[in-house]
Coordinates of C-alpha atoms in Angstrom, one line a residue:
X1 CA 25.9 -30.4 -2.3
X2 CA 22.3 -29.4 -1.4
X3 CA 21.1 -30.1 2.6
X4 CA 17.8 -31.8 2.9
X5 CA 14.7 -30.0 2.7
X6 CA 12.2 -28.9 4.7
X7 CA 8.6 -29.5 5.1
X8 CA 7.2 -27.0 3.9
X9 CA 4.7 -24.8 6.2
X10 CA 1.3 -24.4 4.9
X11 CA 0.1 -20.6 4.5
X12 CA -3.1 -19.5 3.3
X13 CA -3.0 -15.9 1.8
X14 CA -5.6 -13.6 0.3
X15 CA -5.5 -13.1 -3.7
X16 CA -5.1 -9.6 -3.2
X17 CA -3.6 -9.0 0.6
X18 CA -0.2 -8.5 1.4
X19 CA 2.1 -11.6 1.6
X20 CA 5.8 -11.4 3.3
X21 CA 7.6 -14.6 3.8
X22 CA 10.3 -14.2 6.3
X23 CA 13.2 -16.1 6.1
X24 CA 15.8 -16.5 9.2
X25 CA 19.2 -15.5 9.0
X26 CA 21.8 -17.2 10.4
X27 CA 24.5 -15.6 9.1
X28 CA 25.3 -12.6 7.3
X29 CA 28.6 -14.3 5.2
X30 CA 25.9 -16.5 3.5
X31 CA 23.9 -15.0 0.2
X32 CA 20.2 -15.6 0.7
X33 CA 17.5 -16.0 -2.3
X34 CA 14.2 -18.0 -3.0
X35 CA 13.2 -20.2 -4.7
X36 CA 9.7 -21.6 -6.4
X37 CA 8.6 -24.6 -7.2
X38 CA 12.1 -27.0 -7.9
X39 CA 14.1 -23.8 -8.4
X40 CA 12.4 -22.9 -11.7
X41 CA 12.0 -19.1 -10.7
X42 CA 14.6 -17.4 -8.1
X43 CA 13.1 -14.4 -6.2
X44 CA 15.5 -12.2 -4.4
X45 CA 15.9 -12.0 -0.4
X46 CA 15.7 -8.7 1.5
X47 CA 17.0 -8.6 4.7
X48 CA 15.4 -6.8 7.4
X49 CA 16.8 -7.1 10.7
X50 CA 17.4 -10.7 10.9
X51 CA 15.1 -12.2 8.6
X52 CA 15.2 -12.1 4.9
X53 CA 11.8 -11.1 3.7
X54 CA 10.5 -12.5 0.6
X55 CA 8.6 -9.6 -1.2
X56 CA 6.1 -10.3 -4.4
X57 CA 7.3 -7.2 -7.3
X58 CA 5.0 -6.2 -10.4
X59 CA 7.9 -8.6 -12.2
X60 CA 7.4 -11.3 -9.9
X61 CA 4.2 -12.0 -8.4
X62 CA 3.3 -14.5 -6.2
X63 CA 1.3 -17.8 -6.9
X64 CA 0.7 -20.7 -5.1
X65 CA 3.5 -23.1 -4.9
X66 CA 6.3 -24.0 -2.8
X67 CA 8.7 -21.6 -1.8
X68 CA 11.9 -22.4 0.2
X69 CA 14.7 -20.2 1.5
X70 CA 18.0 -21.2 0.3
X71 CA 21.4 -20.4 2.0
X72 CA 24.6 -20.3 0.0
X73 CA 27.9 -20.0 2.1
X74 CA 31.4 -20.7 1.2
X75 CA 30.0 -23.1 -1.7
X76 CA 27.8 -24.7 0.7
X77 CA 23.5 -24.7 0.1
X78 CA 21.3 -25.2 2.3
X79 CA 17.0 -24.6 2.6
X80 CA 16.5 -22.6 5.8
X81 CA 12.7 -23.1 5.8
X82 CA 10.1 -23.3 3.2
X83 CA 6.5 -22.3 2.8
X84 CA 3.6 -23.8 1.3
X85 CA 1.5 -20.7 -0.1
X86 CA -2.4 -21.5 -0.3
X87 CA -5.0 -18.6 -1.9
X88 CA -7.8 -18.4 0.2
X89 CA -10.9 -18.6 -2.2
X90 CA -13.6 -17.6 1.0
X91 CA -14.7 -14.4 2.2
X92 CA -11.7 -14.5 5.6
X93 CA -10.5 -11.6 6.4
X94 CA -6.9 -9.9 5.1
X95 CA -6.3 -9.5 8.4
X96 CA -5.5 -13.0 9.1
X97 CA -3.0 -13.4 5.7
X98 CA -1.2 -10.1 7.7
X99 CA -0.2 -12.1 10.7
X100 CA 1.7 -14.3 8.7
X101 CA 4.2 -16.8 11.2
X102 CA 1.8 -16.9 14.1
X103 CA 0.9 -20.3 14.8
X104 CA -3.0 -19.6 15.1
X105 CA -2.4 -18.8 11.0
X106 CA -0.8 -22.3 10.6
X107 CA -3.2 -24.1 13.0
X108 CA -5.8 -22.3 10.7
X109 CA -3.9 -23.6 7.4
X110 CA -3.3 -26.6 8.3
X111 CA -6.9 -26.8 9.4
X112 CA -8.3 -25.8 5.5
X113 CA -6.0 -28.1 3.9
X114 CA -7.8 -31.1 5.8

């Protein structure tokens, strides 16, 4: 059985700047991997430290779309967080798509999509 979703946080990325969605993780029995957009494309999960990064690849690039973190443990799913990724069509800078996860980047999403 699947756990409820999340809502998923807004993110607004450059076209061309570098995008890394982290993921938490809670434990390190549990196989991590994401998914896009009602599970239509998997991505994998690399785990740095304790987050589980999700890296665009020349195979797999990003687009805009919803992309949630799943968990799998013991036959168990669940969505540890999911993201909401926006391409910023205006001149900002890259350097706000590179501090990705700090609230003044989701205040400032949030804010675009109004």
């Amino acid at each position: 059985p699947k756990a409820r979703s999340t809502v998923p946080k807004p993110v607004l990325v450059d076209k061309d700047g570098p995008v890394l969605l982290p993921c938490p993780v809670r434990s390190y029995h549990a196989t991590y991997r994401w998914e896009k957009d009602n599970c239509i494309k998997q991505y994998p999960c690399t785990i740095s430290g304790s987050s589980c990064v999700l890296a665009p690849t020349p195979d797999l690039p990003l687009k805009e779309g919803v992309f949630r973190c799943m968990a799998e443990e013991s036959g168990l799913q669940q969505e540890v967080v999911s993201y909401k990724l926006v391409f910023n069509g205006g001149p900002l800078s890259t350097s706000l798509a590179s501090t990705l996860g700090s609230t003044l980047l989701l205040a400032a999403a949030a804010h675009w999509l109004l």
